[in-house]
Tab-separated table of C-alpha atoms in Angstrom:
chain	number	residue	atom	x	y	z
A	669	UNK	CA	-20.214	18.104	-47.467
A	670	UNK	CA	-18.091	16.872	-44.557
A	671	UNK	CA	-18.307	13.130	-43.849
A	672	UNK	CA	-20.420	12.450	-40.767
A	673	UNK	CA	-20.993	9.557	-38.400
A	674	UNK	CA	-23.443	8.909	-35.588
A	675	UNK	CA	-22.716	6.270	-32.964
A	676	UNK	CA	-25.305	4.042	-31.345
A	677	UNK	CA	-27.060	5.261	-28.199
A	678	UNK	CA	-25.938	3.693	-24.916
A	679	UNK	CA	-28.846	3.927	-22.498
A	680	UNK	CA	-28.728	4.532	-18.741
A	681	UNK	CA	-24.950	4.683	-18.498
A	682	UNK	CA	-22.632	7.491	-17.380
A	683	UNK	CA	-19.609	5.666	-18.848
A	684	UNK	CA	-20.836	4.380	-22.228
A	685	UNK	CA	-18.567	2.085	-24.246
A	686	UNK	CA	-18.999	2.106	-28.044
A	687	UNK	CA	-15.887	0.568	-29.577
A	688	UNK	CA	-17.313	1.508	-32.984
A	689	UNK	CA	-15.122	2.223	-36.001
A	690	UNK	CA	-15.663	4.262	-39.149
A	691	UNK	CA	-13.340	4.535	-42.138
A	692	UNK	CA	-12.785	7.935	-43.799
A	693	UNK	CA	-11.131	8.146	-47.197
A	694	UNK	CA	-8.897	10.813	-48.768
A	695	UNK	CA	-8.263	12.665	-45.505
A	696	UNK	CA	-5.460	15.251	-45.372
A	697	UNK	CA	-4.250	15.065	-41.746
A	698	UNK	CA	-2.347	18.359	-41.808
A	699	UNK	CA	-5.440	20.453	-42.534
A	700	UNK	CA	-8.401	18.390	-41.334
A	701	UNK	CA	-10.189	18.452	-38.006
A	702	UNK	CA	-12.540	16.175	-36.085
A	703	UNK	CA	-15.554	17.628	-34.306
A	704	UNK	CA	-17.464	15.660	-31.696
A	705	UNK	CA	-20.965	16.667	-30.621
A	706	UNK	CA	-22.493	14.713	-27.735
A	707	UNK	CA	-26.200	14.399	-26.991
A	708	UNK	CA	-28.515	12.750	-24.521
A	709	UNK	CA	-31.303	10.928	-26.340
A	710	UNK	CA	-34.765	12.263	-25.509
A	711	UNK	CA	-38.251	11.184	-26.540
A	712	UNK	CA	-39.188	14.649	-27.812
A	713	UNK	CA	-35.849	16.396	-28.220
A	714	UNK	CA	-32.212	15.366	-27.722
A	715	UNK	CA	-30.328	17.331	-25.057
A	716	UNK	CA	-27.022	18.856	-26.138
A	717	UNK	CA	-24.112	17.858	-23.858
A	718	UNK	CA	-21.159	19.605	-25.467
A	719	UNK	CA	-18.544	19.663	-28.220
A	720	UNK	CA	-14.833	18.996	-28.728
A	721	UNK	CA	-12.606	19.775	-31.704
A	722	UNK	CA	-9.092	18.599	-32.499
A	723	UNK	CA	-6.853	17.989	-35.498
A	724	UNK	CA	-6.582	14.660	-37.287
A	725	UNK	CA	-2.796	15.049	-37.295
A	726	UNK	CA	-2.689	15.405	-33.505
A	727	UNK	CA	-4.853	12.322	-32.996
A	728	UNK	CA	-2.759	10.276	-35.435
A	729	UNK	CA	0.412	11.166	-33.518
A	730	UNK	CA	-1.063	10.197	-30.139
A	731	UNK	CA	-3.216	7.328	-31.499
A	732	UNK	CA	-5.597	7.715	-28.539
A	733	UNK	CA	-6.806	10.921	-26.859
A	734	UNK	CA	-9.273	11.902	-24.178
A	735	UNK	CA	-10.861	15.310	-24.864
A	736	UNK	CA	-13.119	17.364	-22.647
A	737	UNK	CA	-16.444	18.590	-24.035
A	738	UNK	CA	-17.333	22.276	-23.975
A	739	UNK	CA	-20.752	23.914	-23.921
A	740	UNK	CA	-20.645	27.534	-25.091
A	741	UNK	CA	-16.873	27.611	-24.397
A	742	UNK	CA	-17.415	26.428	-20.801
A	743	UNK	CA	-15.837	23.166	-19.657
A	744	UNK	CA	-18.380	20.461	-18.834
A	745	UNK	CA	-16.267	17.957	-16.905
A	746	UNK	CA	-17.339	15.285	-19.413
A	747	UNK	CA	-14.819	13.530	-21.633
A	748	UNK	CA	-14.774	11.426	-24.806
A	749	UNK	CA	-11.920	9.103	-25.770
A	750	UNK	CA	-11.167	8.504	-29.448
A	751	UNK	CA	-8.563	6.470	-31.284
A	752	UNK	CA	-7.251	6.825	-34.847
A	753	UNK	CA	-4.983	4.706	-37.062
A	754	UNK	CA	-3.874	4.909	-40.678
A	755	UNK	CA	-5.211	2.174	-42.917
A	756	UNK	CA	-3.498	3.125	-46.158
A	757	UNK	CA	-1.116	5.945	-47.039
A	758	UNK	CA	-0.607	7.668	-50.374
A	759	UNK	CA	1.537	10.699	-51.164
A	760	UNK	CA	-0.944	13.345	-50.130
A	761	UNK	CA	-3.945	11.633	-48.535
A	762	UNK	CA	-4.726	9.037	-45.917
A	763	UNK	CA	-7.446	6.513	-45.272
A	764	UNK	CA	-8.277	6.546	-41.567
A	765	UNK	CA	-10.166	4.459	-39.055
A	766	UNK	CA	-11.346	6.175	-35.895
A	767	UNK	CA	-12.491	4.249	-32.836
A	768	UNK	CA	-14.394	5.629	-29.867
A	769	UNK	CA	-13.872	3.346	-26.897
A	770	UNK	CA	-15.055	5.617	-24.060
A	771	UNK	CA	-17.131	8.769	-23.609
A	772	UNK	CA	-20.577	10.132	-24.278
A	773	UNK	CA	-23.052	9.834	-27.149
A	774	UNK	CA	-21.408	11.611	-30.048
A	775	UNK	CA	-21.556	12.600	-33.689
A	776	UNK	CA	-18.229	12.797	-35.523
A	777	UNK	CA	-17.449	15.207	-38.354
A	778	UNK	CA	-14.181	15.469	-40.266
A	779	UNK	CA	-14.061	19.141	-41.254
A	780	UNK	CA	-11.629	21.191	-43.312
A	781	UNK	CA	-10.144	24.358	-41.756
A	782	UNK	CA	-11.651	26.695	-44.351
A	783	UNK	CA	-15.112	26.094	-42.873
A	784	UNK	CA	-16.593	28.592	-40.393
A	785	UNK	CA	-14.882	29.124	-37.023
A	786	UNK	CA	-16.723	26.229	-35.399
A	787	UNK	CA	-14.463	23.878	-37.366
A	788	UNK	CA	-11.349	25.705	-36.190
A	789	UNK	CA	-9.006	24.743	-33.403
A	790	UNK	CA	-8.997	28.245	-31.942
A	791	UNK	CA	-10.560	28.430	-28.520
A	792	UNK	CA	-10.434	24.647	-28.040
A	793	UNK	CA	-8.546	23.044	-25.151
A	794	UNK	CA	-7.498	19.454	-24.720
A	795	UNK	CA	-7.377	17.629	-21.423
A	796	UNK	CA	-5.574	14.331	-21.606
A	797	UNK	CA	-6.204	11.578	-19.086
A	798	UNK	CA	-4.465	12.884	-15.944
A	799	UNK	CA	-4.312	9.487	-14.244
A	800	UNK	CA	-2.507	7.843	-17.156
A	801	UNK	CA	1.296	7.640	-16.771
A	802	UNK	CA	3.124	9.018	-19.810
A	803	UNK	CA	3.894	6.200	-22.221
A	804	UNK	CA	7.610	5.787	-22.939
A	805	UNK	CA	8.821	6.709	-26.397
A	806	UNK	CA	9.486	3.698	-28.638
A	807	UNK	CA	13.137	3.473	-29.615
A	808	UNK	CA	12.618	0.565	-31.971
A	809	UNK	CA	11.314	0.792	-35.529
A	810	UNK	CA	7.617	1.847	-35.826
A	811	UNK	CA	5.251	-0.081	-38.050
A	812	UNK	CA	2.246	1.173	-40.072
A	813	UNK	CA	-0.805	1.663	-37.854
A	814	UNK	CA	1.145	2.856	-34.825
A	815	UNK	CA	2.941	-0.212	-33.429
A	816	UNK	CA	6.528	-1.276	-32.739
A	817	UNK	CA	8.750	-3.916	-34.361
A	818	UNK	CA	9.711	-6.737	-31.986
A	819	UNK	CA	13.394	-7.129	-31.114
A	820	UNK	CA	14.990	-10.246	-29.655
A	821	UNK	CA	15.934	-8.338	-26.480
A	822	UNK	CA	14.230	-5.098	-25.514
A	823	UNK	CA	12.368	-3.180	-22.824
A	824	UNK	CA	8.638	-2.576	-23.128
A	825	UNK	CA	6.092	-0.371	-21.425
A	826	UNK	CA	2.865	-2.318	-20.841
A	827	UNK	CA	-0.318	-0.446	-19.906
A	828	UNK	CA	-3.522	-1.935	-18.521
A	829	UNK	CA	-5.956	0.579	-19.992
A	830	UNK	CA	-9.385	-0.669	-18.888
A	831	UNK	CA	-12.116	-3.251	-19.220
A	832	UNK	CA	-15.775	-3.610	-20.095
A	833	UNK	CA	-18.620	-6.100	-20.077
A	834	UNK	CA	-18.319	-7.311	-16.493
A	835	UNK	CA	-21.660	-8.560	-15.193
A	836	UNK	CA	-23.657	-7.385	-12.208
A	837	UNK	CA	-24.726	-10.312	-10.042
A	838	UNK	CA	-28.428	-10.113	-9.282
A	839	UNK	CA	-29.540	-10.920	-5.748
A	840	UNK	CA	-32.991	-11.823	-4.525
A	841	UNK	CA	-32.375	-10.031	-1.245
A	842	UNK	CA	-30.297	-6.892	-0.782
A	843	UNK	CA	-28.368	-4.857	-3.309
A	844	UNK	CA	-27.042	-6.327	-6.525
A	845	UNK	CA	-23.324	-7.149	-6.511
A	846	UNK	CA	-21.428	-4.773	-8.808
A	847	UNK	CA	-17.957	-6.226	-9.441
A	848	UNK	CA	-14.752	-4.850	-7.885
A	849	UNK	CA	-12.354	-5.694	-10.707
A	850	UNK	CA	-8.581	-6.012	-10.674
A	851	UNK	CA	-6.121	-7.813	-12.955
A	852	UNK	CA	-3.049	-9.948	-12.468
A	853	UNK	CA	-0.715	-9.619	-15.436
A	854	UNK	CA	2.170	-12.002	-16.035
A	855	UNK	CA	4.858	-11.838	-18.696
A	856	UNK	CA	5.757	-15.402	-19.652
A	857	UNK	CA	8.987	-16.306	-21.434
A	858	UNK	CA	10.210	-19.779	-22.301
A	859	UNK	CA	12.893	-21.187	-20.036
A	860	UNK	CA	12.139	-18.850	-17.141
A	861	UNK	CA	10.478	-20.110	-14.000
A	862	UNK	CA	10.060	-16.716	-12.318
A	863	UNK	CA	7.868	-14.737	-14.706
A	864	UNK	CA	7.500	-10.994	-14.020
A	865	UNK	CA	4.102	-10.324	-12.417
A	866	UNK	CA	1.991	-7.261	-11.828
A	867	UNK	CA	-1.309	-6.613	-10.055
A	868	UNK	CA	-3.447	-3.591	-10.896
A	869	UNK	CA	-5.481	-1.548	-8.460
A	870	UNK	CA	-9.020	-2.715	-7.642
A	871	UNK	CA	-11.755	-0.566	-9.201
A	872	UNK	CA	-14.798	-0.950	-6.990
A	873	UNK	CA	-18.445	-1.126	-8.086
A	874	UNK	CA	-17.731	-0.678	-11.787
A	875	UNK	CA	-18.552	-2.781	-14.846
A	876	UNK	CA	-16.222	-0.666	-17.037
A	877	UNK	CA	-13.085	-0.228	-14.878
A	878	UNK	CA	-10.364	2.127	-16.087
A	879	UNK	CA	-6.841	1.531	-14.709
A	880	UNK	CA	-4.430	3.289	-17.053
A	881	UNK	CA	-1.524	1.765	-15.112
A	882	UNK	CA	1.855	1.176	-16.762
A	883	UNK	CA	4.648	-1.244	-15.881
A	884	UNK	CA	8.001	-1.610	-17.617
A	885	UNK	CA	9.436	-5.061	-18.398
A	886	UNK	CA	12.686	-6.328	-19.897
A	887	UNK	CA	12.220	-9.218	-22.307
A	888	UNK	CA	14.934	-11.264	-24.004
A	889	UNK	CA	13.067	-13.544	-26.376
A	890	UNK	CA	10.754	-13.057	-29.340
A	891	UNK	CA	8.141	-15.575	-28.174
A	892	UNK	CA	7.195	-13.864	-24.909
A	893	UNK	CA	3.496	-13.894	-24.063
A	894	UNK	CA	1.248	-11.835	-21.804
A	895	UNK	CA	-1.331	-13.515	-19.579
A	896	UNK	CA	-4.105	-11.459	-17.999
A	897	UNK	CA	-6.296	-12.839	-15.212
A	898	UNK	CA	-9.237	-10.720	-14.045
A	899	UNK	CA	-10.823	-11.085	-10.617
A	900	UNK	CA	-13.784	-9.747	-8.653
A	901	UNK	CA	-12.469	-8.812	-5.220
A	902	UNK	CA	-14.307	-10.411	-2.293
A	903	UNK	CA	-13.953	-10.131	1.470
A	904	UNK	CA	-13.494	-13.895	1.833
A	905	UNK	CA	-12.476	-15.062	-1.636
A	906	UNK	CA	-11.810	-13.375	-4.968
A	907	UNK	CA	-13.846	-14.726	-7.883
A	908	UNK	CA	-12.155	-15.420	-11.206
A	909	UNK	CA	-13.685	-13.467	-14.110
A	910	UNK	CA	-11.595	-15.085	-16.826
A	911	UNK	CA	-8.205	-14.895	-18.482
A	912	UNK	CA	-6.649	-14.018	-21.827
A	913	UNK	CA	-3.282	-14.672	-23.450
A	914	UNK	CA	-1.586	-12.839	-26.308
A	915	UNK	CA	1.912	-12.536	-27.680
A	916	UNK	CA	4.072	-9.510	-26.925
A	917	UNK	CA	4.971	-9.324	-30.618
A	918	UNK	CA	1.312	-9.067	-31.647
A	919	UNK	CA	0.573	-6.336	-29.094
A	920	UNK	CA	3.682	-4.353	-30.039
A	921	UNK	CA	2.689	-4.373	-33.722
A	922	UNK	CA	-0.832	-3.143	-33.007
A	923	UNK	CA	0.084	-0.800	-30.152
A	924	UNK	CA	-3.372	-1.158	-28.557
A	925	UNK	CA	-5.545	-4.284	-28.326
A	926	UNK	CA	-8.810	-5.317	-26.708
A	927	UNK	CA	-8.908	-9.018	-25.785
A	928	UNK	CA	-11.863	-11.093	-24.642
A	929	UNK	CA	-11.530	-13.028	-21.407
A	930	UNK	CA	-12.286	-16.747	-21.354
A	931	UNK	CA	-13.364	-18.898	-18.434
A	932	UNK	CA	-13.124	-22.689	-18.722
A	933	UNK	CA	-12.332	-22.105	-22.440
A	934	UNK	CA	-15.703	-20.347	-22.951
A	935	UNK	CA	-16.037	-16.673	-24.012
A	936	UNK	CA	-17.253	-14.365	-21.231
A	937	UNK	CA	-18.236	-11.234	-23.207
A	938	UNK	CA	-15.870	-9.341	-20.881
A	939	UNK	CA	-12.888	-7.511	-22.346
A	940	UNK	CA	-9.559	-6.021	-21.278
A	941	UNK	CA	-7.702	-3.330	-23.259
A	942	UNK	CA	-3.887	-3.372	-23.205
A	943	UNK	CA	-1.335	-1.004	-24.697
A	944	UNK	CA	2.352	-1.718	-25.325
A	945	UNK	CA	5.316	0.306	-26.629
A	946	UNK	CA	9.011	-0.417	-26.980
A	947	UNK	CA	11.368	1.651	-24.848
């Protein structure tokens, strides 16, 4: 009996965001596989959207992967993003947590390779996010869970992955205003007036923007912080959507973090995902 997991159903959305986690115990990464089956919820019968299979070991190495679904060995053009980290390591087994931040409605199975061919990697292709710049390899010491140890002086690769939860402004007359979101990211270090800054591209008409843009920074102190300000682009004036601050050290240890934006010190229910590695 392979452990199974069914996510919640995200209705009326072509880019559903789950951010749901499930722990699996006593997993052997070298000979275990994950199978994703995606469905569209129906009143009478659920419609099958496709399947993807990949090894636990491959996902652990990459930490986050985007895989394309197949239907009867034909590519569907639909993708699911999953993330995996180790929670506890023994000599021959691992406890894992898998997170599904982006994709389609899915069921997740961890299957051993001695099951029938459907649990095998043969015939399965992987398509990683083509618009994501390759993350630089971390030269500093890795930490459990896939992060990097902070050094006093080092170079980092910071990636603005994406966001979610941005509201659509309802209008009495005309079309509703779907936000055109971009971020301003600033690396703040004590004693420096000119902080390195970076502005992402503007993703138009999208409540779940995906940037996958990377910028390299040189930092020379352990208490450096990252400030993210999100805006809704406007023809006359850009509207502030909120901001978030986090330490570089915290992000390096975790590798990937989702932070909630605040506006006037109040939570906004809007989130930005950042990724950081040491170079």
